[in-house]
XYZ file of C-alpha atoms in Angstrom:
600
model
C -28.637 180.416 8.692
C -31.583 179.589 10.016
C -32.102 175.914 7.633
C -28.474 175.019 8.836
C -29.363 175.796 12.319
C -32.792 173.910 12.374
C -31.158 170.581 10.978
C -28.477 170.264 12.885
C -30.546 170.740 16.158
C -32.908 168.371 14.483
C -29.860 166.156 14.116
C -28.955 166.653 18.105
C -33.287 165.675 19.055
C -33.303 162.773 16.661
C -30.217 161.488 18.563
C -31.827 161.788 21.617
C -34.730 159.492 20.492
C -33.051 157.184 19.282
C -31.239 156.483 22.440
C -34.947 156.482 24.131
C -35.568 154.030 21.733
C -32.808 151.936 21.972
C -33.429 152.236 25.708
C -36.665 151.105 25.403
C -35.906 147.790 23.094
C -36.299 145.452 26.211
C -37.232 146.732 29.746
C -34.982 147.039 32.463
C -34.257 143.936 34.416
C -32.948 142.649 37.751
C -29.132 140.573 37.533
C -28.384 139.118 40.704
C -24.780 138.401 40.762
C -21.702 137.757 43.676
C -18.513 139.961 43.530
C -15.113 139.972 45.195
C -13.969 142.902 46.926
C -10.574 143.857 46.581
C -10.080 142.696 50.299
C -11.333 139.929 49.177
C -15.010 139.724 50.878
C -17.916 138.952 48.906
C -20.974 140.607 48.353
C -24.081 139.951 46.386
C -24.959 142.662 44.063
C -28.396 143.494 42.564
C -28.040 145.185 38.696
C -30.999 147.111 37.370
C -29.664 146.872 33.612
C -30.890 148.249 30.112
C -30.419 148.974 26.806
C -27.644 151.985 26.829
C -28.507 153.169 30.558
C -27.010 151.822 34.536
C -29.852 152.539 36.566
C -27.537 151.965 39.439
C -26.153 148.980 41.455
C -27.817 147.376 44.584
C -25.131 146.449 47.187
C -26.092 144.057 50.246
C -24.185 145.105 53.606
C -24.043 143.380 56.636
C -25.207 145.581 59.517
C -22.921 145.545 62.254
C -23.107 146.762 66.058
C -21.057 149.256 67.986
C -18.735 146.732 68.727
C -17.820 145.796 64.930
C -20.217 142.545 65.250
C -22.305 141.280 62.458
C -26.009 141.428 63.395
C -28.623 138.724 62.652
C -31.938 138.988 61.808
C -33.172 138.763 65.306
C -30.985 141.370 66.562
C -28.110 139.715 68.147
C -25.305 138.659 67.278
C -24.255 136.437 64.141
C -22.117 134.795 65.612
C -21.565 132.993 68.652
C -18.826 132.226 70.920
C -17.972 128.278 71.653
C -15.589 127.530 75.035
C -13.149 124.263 74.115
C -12.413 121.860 76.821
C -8.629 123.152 77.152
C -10.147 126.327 77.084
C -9.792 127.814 73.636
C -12.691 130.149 72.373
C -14.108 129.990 68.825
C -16.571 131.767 66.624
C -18.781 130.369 64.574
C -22.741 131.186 62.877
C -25.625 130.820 65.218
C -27.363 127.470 62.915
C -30.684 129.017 62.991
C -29.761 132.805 62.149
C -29.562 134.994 59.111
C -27.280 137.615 58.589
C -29.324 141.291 58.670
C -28.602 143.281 55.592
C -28.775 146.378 54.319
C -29.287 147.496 50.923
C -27.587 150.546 49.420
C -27.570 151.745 45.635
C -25.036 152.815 43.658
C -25.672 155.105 41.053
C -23.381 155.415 37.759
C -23.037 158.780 35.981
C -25.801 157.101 33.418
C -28.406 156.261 36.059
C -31.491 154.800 34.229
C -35.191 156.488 35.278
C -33.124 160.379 35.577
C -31.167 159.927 32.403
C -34.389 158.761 30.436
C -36.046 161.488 31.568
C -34.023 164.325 31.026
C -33.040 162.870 27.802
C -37.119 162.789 27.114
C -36.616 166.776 28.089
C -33.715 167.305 25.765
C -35.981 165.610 22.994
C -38.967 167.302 23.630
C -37.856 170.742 23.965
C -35.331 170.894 21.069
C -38.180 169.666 18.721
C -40.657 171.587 19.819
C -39.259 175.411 20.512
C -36.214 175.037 18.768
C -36.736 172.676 15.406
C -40.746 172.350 14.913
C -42.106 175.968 15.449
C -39.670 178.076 13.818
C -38.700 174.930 11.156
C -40.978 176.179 8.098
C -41.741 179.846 8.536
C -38.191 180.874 9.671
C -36.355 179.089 7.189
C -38.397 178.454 3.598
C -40.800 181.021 5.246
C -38.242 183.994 5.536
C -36.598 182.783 2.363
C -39.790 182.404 0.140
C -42.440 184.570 1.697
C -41.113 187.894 -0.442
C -40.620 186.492 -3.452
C -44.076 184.676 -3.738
C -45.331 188.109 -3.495
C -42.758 189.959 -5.169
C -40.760 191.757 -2.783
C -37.438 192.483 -2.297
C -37.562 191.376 1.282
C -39.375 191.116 4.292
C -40.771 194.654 5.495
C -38.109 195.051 8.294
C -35.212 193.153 7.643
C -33.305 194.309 10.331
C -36.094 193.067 12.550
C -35.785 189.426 10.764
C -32.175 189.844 11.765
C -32.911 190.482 15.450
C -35.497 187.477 15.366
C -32.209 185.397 14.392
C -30.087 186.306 16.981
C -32.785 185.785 19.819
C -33.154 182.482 18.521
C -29.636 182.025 18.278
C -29.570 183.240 22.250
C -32.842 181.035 23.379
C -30.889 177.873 22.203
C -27.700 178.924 23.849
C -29.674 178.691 27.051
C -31.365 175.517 26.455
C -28.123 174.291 25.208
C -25.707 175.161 27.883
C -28.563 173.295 30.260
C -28.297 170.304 28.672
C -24.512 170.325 28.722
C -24.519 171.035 32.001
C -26.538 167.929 32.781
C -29.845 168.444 31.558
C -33.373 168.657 33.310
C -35.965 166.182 33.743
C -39.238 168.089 33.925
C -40.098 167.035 30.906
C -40.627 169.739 27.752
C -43.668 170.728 29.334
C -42.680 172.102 32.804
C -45.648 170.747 34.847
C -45.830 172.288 38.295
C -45.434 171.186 40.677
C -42.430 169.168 39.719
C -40.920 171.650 38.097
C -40.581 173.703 41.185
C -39.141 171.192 43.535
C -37.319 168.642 41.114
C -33.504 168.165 42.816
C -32.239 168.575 39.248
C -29.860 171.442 39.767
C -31.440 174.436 40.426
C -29.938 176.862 37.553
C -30.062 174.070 35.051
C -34.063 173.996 35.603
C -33.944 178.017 35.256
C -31.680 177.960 32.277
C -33.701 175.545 30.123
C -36.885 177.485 30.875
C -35.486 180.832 30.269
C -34.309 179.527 26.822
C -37.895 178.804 25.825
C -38.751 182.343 27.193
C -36.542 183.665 25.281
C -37.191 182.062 21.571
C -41.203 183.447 22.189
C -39.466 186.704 21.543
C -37.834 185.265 17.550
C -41.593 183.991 16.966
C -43.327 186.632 17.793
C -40.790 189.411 15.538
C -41.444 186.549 12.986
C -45.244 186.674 12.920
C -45.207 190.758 12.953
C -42.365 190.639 9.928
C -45.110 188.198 7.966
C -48.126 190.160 8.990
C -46.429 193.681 7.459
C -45.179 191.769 4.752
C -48.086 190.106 3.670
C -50.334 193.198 3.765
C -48.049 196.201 2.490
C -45.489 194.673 -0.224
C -47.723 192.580 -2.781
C -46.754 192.940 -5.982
C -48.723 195.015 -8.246
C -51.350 192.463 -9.257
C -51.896 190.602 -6.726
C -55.192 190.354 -4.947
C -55.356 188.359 -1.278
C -56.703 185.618 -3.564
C -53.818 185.834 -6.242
C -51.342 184.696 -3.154
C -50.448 181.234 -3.552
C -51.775 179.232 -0.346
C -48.175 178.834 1.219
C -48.301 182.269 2.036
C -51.437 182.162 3.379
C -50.183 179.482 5.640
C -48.001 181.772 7.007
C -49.896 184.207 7.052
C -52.404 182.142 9.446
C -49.723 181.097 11.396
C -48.289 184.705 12.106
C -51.505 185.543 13.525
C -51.463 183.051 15.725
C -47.633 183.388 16.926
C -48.390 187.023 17.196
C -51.535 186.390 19.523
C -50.471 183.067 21.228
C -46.896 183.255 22.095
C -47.335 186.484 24.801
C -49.379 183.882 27.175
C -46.455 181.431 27.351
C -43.960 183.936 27.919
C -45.629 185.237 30.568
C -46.516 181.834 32.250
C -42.446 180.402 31.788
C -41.394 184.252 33.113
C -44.078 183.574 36.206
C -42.530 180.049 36.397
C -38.726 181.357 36.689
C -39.864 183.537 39.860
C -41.695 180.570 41.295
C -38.598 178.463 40.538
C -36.702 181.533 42.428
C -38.363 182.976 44.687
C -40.789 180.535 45.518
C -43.665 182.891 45.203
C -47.108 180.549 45.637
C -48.511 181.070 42.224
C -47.962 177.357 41.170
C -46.807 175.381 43.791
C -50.009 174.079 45.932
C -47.429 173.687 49.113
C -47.508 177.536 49.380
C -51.296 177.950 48.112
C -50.735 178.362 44.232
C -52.439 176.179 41.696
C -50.461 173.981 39.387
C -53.982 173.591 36.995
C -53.658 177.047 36.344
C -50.018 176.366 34.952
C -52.046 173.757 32.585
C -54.339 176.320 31.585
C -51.872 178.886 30.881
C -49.406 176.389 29.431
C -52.046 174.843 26.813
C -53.815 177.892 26.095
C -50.656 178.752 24.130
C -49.409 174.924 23.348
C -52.456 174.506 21.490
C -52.681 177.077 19.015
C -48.892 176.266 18.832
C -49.959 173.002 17.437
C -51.235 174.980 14.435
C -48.102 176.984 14.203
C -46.544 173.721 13.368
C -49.017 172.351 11.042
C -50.486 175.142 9.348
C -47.072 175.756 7.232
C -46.553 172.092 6.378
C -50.509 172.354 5.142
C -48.924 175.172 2.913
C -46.231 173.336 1.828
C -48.347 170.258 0.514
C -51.017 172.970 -1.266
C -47.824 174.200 -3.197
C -46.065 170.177 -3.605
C -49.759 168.906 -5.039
C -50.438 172.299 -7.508
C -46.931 172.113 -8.894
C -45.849 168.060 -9.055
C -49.965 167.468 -10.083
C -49.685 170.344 -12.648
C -53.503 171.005 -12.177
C -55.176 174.117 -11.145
C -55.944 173.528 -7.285
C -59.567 172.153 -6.173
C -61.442 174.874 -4.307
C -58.560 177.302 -3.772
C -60.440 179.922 -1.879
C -62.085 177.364 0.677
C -58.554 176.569 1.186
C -56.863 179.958 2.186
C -60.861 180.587 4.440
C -59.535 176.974 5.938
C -56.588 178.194 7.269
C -57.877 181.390 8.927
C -60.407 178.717 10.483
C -58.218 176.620 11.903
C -56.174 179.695 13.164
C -58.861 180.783 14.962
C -60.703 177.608 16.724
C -57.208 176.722 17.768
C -58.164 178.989 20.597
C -60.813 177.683 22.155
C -59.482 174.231 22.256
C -57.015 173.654 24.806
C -58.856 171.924 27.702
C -58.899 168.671 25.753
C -55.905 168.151 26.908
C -56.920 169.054 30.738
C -59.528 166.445 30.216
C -58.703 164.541 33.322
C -58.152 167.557 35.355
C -61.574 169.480 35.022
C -64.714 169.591 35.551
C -67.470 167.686 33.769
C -69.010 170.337 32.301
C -65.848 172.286 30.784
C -64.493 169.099 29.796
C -67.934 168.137 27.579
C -67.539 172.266 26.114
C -63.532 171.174 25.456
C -64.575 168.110 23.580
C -67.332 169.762 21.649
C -65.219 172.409 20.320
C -62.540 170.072 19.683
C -64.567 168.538 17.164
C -64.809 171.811 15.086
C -61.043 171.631 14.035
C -62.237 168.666 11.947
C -64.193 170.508 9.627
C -61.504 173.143 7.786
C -59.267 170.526 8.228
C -61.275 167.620 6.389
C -62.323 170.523 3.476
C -58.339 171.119 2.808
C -58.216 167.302 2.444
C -61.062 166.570 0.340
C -59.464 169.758 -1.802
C -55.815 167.935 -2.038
C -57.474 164.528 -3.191
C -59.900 166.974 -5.719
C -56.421 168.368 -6.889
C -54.875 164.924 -7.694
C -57.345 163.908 -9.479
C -56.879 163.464 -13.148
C -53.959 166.017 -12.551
C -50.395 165.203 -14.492
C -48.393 163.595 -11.534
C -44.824 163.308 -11.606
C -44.015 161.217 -8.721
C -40.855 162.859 -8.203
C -39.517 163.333 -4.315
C -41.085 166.284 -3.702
C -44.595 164.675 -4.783
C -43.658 161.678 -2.957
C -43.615 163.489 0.802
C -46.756 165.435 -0.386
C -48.595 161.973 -0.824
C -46.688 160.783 2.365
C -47.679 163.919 4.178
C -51.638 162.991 2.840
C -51.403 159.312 4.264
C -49.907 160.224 7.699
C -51.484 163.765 8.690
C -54.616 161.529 7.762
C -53.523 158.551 10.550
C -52.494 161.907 12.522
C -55.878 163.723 12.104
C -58.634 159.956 12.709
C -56.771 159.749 15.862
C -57.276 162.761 17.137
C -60.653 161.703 17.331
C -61.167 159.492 20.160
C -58.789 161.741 22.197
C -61.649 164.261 22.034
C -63.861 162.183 22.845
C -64.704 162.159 26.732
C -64.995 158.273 27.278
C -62.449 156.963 25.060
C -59.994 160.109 26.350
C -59.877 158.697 29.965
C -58.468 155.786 28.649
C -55.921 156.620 26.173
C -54.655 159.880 28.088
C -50.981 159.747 28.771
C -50.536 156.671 26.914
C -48.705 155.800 23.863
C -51.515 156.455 22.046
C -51.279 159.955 22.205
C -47.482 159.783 21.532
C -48.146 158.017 18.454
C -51.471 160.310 17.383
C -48.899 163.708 18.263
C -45.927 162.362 15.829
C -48.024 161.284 12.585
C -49.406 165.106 13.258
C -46.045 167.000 14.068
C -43.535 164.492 12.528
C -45.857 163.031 9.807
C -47.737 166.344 9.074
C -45.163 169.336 9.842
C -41.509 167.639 9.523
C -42.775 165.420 6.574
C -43.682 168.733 4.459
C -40.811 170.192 6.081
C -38.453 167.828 4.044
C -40.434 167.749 1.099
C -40.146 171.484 0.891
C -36.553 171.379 1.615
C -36.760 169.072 -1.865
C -39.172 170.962 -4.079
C -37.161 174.297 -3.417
C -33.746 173.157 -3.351
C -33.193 174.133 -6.586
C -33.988 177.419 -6.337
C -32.329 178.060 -2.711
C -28.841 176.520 -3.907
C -28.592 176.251 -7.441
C -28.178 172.878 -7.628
C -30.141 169.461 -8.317
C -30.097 166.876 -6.307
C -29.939 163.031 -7.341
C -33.473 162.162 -7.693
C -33.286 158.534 -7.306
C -31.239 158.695 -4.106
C -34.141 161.323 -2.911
C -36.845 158.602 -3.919
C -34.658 155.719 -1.813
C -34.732 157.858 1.099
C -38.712 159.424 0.968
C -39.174 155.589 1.095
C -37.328 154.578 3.890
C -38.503 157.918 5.806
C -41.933 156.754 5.405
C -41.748 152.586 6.163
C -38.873 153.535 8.926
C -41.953 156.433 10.451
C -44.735 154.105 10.150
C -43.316 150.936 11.538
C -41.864 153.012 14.879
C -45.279 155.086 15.636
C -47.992 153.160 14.313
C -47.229 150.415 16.612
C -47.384 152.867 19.537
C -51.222 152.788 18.930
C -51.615 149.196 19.815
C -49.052 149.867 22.772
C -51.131 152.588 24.239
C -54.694 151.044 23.718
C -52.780 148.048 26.001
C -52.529 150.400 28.522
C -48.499 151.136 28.026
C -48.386 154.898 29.400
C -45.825 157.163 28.256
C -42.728 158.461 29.700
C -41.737 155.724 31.502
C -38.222 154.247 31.183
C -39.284 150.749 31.964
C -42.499 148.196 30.976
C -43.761 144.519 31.501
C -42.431 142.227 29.259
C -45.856 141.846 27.655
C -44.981 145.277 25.599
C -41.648 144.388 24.427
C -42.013 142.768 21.053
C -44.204 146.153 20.250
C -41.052 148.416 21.745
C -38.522 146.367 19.835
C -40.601 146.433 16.340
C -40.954 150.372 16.979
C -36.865 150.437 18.094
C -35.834 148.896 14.700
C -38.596 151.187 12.832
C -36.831 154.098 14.386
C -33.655 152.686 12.693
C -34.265 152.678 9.580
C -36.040 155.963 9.729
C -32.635 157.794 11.017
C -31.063 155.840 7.617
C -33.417 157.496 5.361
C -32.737 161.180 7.302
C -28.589 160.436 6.440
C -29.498 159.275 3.262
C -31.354 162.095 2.423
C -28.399 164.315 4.900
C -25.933 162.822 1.814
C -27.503 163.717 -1.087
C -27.781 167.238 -0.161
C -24.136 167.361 0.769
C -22.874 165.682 -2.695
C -25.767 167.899 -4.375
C -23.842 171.318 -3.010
C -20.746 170.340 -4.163
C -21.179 168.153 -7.443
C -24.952 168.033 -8.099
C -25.891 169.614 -11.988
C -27.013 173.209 -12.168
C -30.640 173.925 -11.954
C -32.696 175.620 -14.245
C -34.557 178.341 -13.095
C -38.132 176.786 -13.067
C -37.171 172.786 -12.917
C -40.618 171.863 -11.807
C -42.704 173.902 -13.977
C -44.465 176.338 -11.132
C -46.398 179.271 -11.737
C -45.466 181.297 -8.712
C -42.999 184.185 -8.494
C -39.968 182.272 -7.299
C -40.092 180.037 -10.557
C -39.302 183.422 -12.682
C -36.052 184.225 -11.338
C -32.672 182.707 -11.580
C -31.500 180.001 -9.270
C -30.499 181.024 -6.911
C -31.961 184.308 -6.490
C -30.349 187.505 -7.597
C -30.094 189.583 -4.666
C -33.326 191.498 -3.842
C -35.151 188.686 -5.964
C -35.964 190.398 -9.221
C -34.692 192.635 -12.142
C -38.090 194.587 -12.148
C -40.839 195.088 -10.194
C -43.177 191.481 -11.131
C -46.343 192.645 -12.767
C -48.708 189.352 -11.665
C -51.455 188.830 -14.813
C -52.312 184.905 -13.964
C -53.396 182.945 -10.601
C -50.763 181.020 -8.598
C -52.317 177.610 -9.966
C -53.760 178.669 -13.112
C -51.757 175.380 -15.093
C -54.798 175.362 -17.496
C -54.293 178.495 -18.936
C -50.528 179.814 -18.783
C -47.195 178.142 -19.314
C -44.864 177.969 -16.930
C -41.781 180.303 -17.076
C -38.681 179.544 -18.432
C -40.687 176.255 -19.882
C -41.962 175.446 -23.480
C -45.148 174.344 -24.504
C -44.444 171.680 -25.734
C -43.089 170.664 -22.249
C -46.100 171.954 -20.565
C -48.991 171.972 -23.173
C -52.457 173.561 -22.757
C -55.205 171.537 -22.811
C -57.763 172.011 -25.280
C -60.511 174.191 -24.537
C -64.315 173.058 -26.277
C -65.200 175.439 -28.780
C -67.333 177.940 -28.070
C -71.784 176.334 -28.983
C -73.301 178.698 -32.126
């Protein structure tokens, strides 16, 4: 439930940036134009057009006086009366005055700066809350977590059940305030726009209650994972007999668990100040929209991890399986994880950087620099891995070496944004929009997908065509790269983000990242059409069609229900491709390498 619900939400976000995108292909410009009215006067209109959006229609109106007259620039009249010899009168224009004019806009239902904003909203927040944070660890997490330990199930199922429904509730908030017109705060909520925007009132309320509410599904997620993780391990298995996907989520519960409270509580103070207009945030009635920052980032950040951490799982299991080697430095790798769980704490101002002082912003940046280090030791590790393994470059291992190349890109730009000098340059620019998708989209969604591949098999019985899966890894990864990576050149230009219109200087960049978007949405349906034909026709899967050594790999595909037969008994290491066969697999499929003989 929760897979189907994730993509097609995913489906619904990556609609909405494409629009932006297509939106963005050339900026808005000025068409100056005469029309007829249906009286038959003529006006001259001014039309601010785009890509897909009306940002309304200027209108030039004479101004008249109480008396009906048309007014000239100088105040009197336009016109002026002329006395005939026999009498007659005449009107005619004054020869040296203009005719005074007023300007008023018309605004379509699609008016351009409102609509690109509150589709930027719609984009933002169904990524983040609804698709992102919950996309690994309530969908392969609550499917795989037990059985990689052996368990029937999660230690309160019913719980996991609740979780579901809350999220199912928290998106039927955010949902109904999009239908209803949407909200252009933005996904982040910044006071103190987000207390006096005109947007209507309840839709504002609506879409920031729905976040509120899907805290609640993470944090009964993170508590199910904790429970599970510590009470239902097979008999066996040691913390360091888990394979590191679970310690991913196992890091990440911790954090969803500790985080998420802060953010509730800031969006529920948010809601009364949206209400009741109570002076926390709003600096018109003494509150302090920096603390909003404070409170909104010390969560965001760590949330960062939520997102990441899992995919960093999911590539750990991708390279140990589709490399068939024993992984490089396992236990620096699960230690990595609880270190990046718990700097992500004390790194938030970095992005307050421009809104602090100088001292807490030099502390911010110094810190920042310590995510760096359990990061760059769980890359060094996935390279070790590779090396000299047995790669089949399969789909699966193709998004784990896509997922290597772009969290890479993601991770060396993170760099100058933590750096004081360069920050005050590149904050709110493309750049960071570019640096934040090869990390969430390149990093999280990336593994996502290739996770979706590598257990497919076991989740639905079923293979999927692999060529068709190779065709669209490939045009996931040109169609990513070509859209984001020339956001980096637009935002060290100075292009800033979130802004529905540019110079023309920036528009070959936006229309190269436009058609980049393009064929990155082809790869998603061609990807979206292999899993449906793979449901319906695709040839049954084995029960181990990879060769893994984990616990899923043992049982039938798809699972029986409660997982297993028998209680597992674990005997062998999660990796350990040097000394045990895989399951279900022969040897001479999987052979041993030879060990030296033992010196005399």
């Amino acid at each position: 439930m929760y897979l189907a619900a994730i993509l097609t939400l995913f489906f619904v976000g990556g609609v909405a940036a494409l629009a932006v995108r297509t939106e963005l292909y050339s900026p808005n410009r000025e068409v100056t134009r005469e029309i007829t009215r249906d009286d038959g006067s003529k006006e001259t209109v001014t039309e601010i057009t785009g890509q897909l959006f009306n940002a309304g229609t200027v209108i030039s109106k004479p101004v008249i006086d109480s008396e009906g007259r048309a007014l000239a620039t100088d105040g009197k009249p336009l016109e002026e009366e002329i006395v005939g010899p026999d009498g007659t009168v005449t009107r005619r224009t004054r020869p040296d005055a203009k005719p005074l004019v007023e300007k008023e806009r018309v605004y379509t239902l699609a008016s351009g700066n409102q609509t690109y904003n509150r589709l930027m909203t719609l984009h933002g927040a169904i990524m983040v809350f609804m698709v992102i944070v919950p996309s690994i660890p309530a969908s392969l997490g609550n499917f795989f977590l037990p059985i990689m330990i052996g368990a029937k199930d999660v230690a309160f199922p019913r719980l996991n059940l609740l979780s579901w429904w809350i999220y199912v509730a928290g998106s039927i908030f955010a949902v109904v305030s999009v239908i209803a017109g949407g909200v252009d705060t933005g996904w982040t909520f910044y006071t103190p726009y987000s207390t006096m925007t005109d947007a209507d009132h309840w839709r504002v309320v609506f879409m920031i209650a729905g976040a509120f509410i899907l805290g609640f599904s993470s944090i009964l997620t993170g508590l199910n994972f904790i429970v599970t993780v510590h009470k239902l391990r097979a008999p066996g298995m040691g913390w360091f007999d888990m394979p590191l996907f679970v310690w991913a989520l196992y890091a990440t519960a911790i954090i969803q668990v500790l985080a998420t409270p802060v953010i509730g509580i800031t969006l529920l103070l948010l809601i009364f100040e949206r209400l009741f207009h109570v002076g926390i945030f709003d600096p018109r009635m003494g509150g302090d929209p920096v603390l909003f920052q404070h409170f909104f980032w010390f969560y965001s950040h760590p949330v960062v991890y939520v997102m990441i951490i899992p995919g960093m799982g999911i590539a750990s299991e991708l390279i140990g399986v589709h490399a068939h080697k024993k992984l490089f430095g396992y236990r620096s790798m699960a230690y990595a994880v609880l270190g990046i769980a718990a700097v992500s704490f004390i790194v938030w101002g970095h992005h307050m950087f421009t809104a602090q002082g100088e001292l807490a912003a030099a502390v911010f940046s110094a810190v920042t620099f310590l995510v760096a280090i359990p990061t760059a030791v769980k890359m060094f590790n996935w390279i070790g891995t590779l090396y000299k393994g047995s790669i089949q470059l399969n789909t699966p291992m193709l998004y784990a070496l896509s997922f290597l190349f772009l969290f890479a890109i993601g991770g060396l730009t993170g760099l100058p944004l933590a750096t004081l000098s360069t920050d005050m340059h590149l904050h709110d620019s493309y750049f960071v929009v570019a640096h934040f998708h090869y990390v969430m989209m390149g990093g999280t969604i990336i593994a996502f997908i290739g996770g979706i591949h590598h257990w497919w098999p076991k989740m639905f019985g079923r293979m999927y065509n692999e060529k068709v899966g190779i065709l669209g890894c490939l045009l996931v990864f040109v169609g990513f790269n070509v859209t984001f990576f020339t956001q980096f050149f637009l935002g060290t230009r100075g292009m800033p983000r979130r802004y529905a219109s540019y110079v023309d200087e920036f528009q070959l960049l936006h229309q190269i990242s436009t058609i980049g978007s393009y064929i990155l949405a082809i790869g998603m349906l061609v990807h979206l059409l292999n899993f449906v034909y793979s449901l319906f026709n695709g040839p049954k899967a084995p029960p181990n069609p990879w060769g893994g050594l984990t616990l899923e790999w043992t049982t039938e595909s798809p699972p029986i229900e409660h997982n297993f037969h028998h209680e597992p008994l674990v005997t062998h290491g999660p990796y350990d491709f040097d000394d045990v066969v895989p399951p279900h697999r022969s040897p001479e499929e999987f052979p041993l390498p030879e060990k030296p003989a033992d010196a005399h």
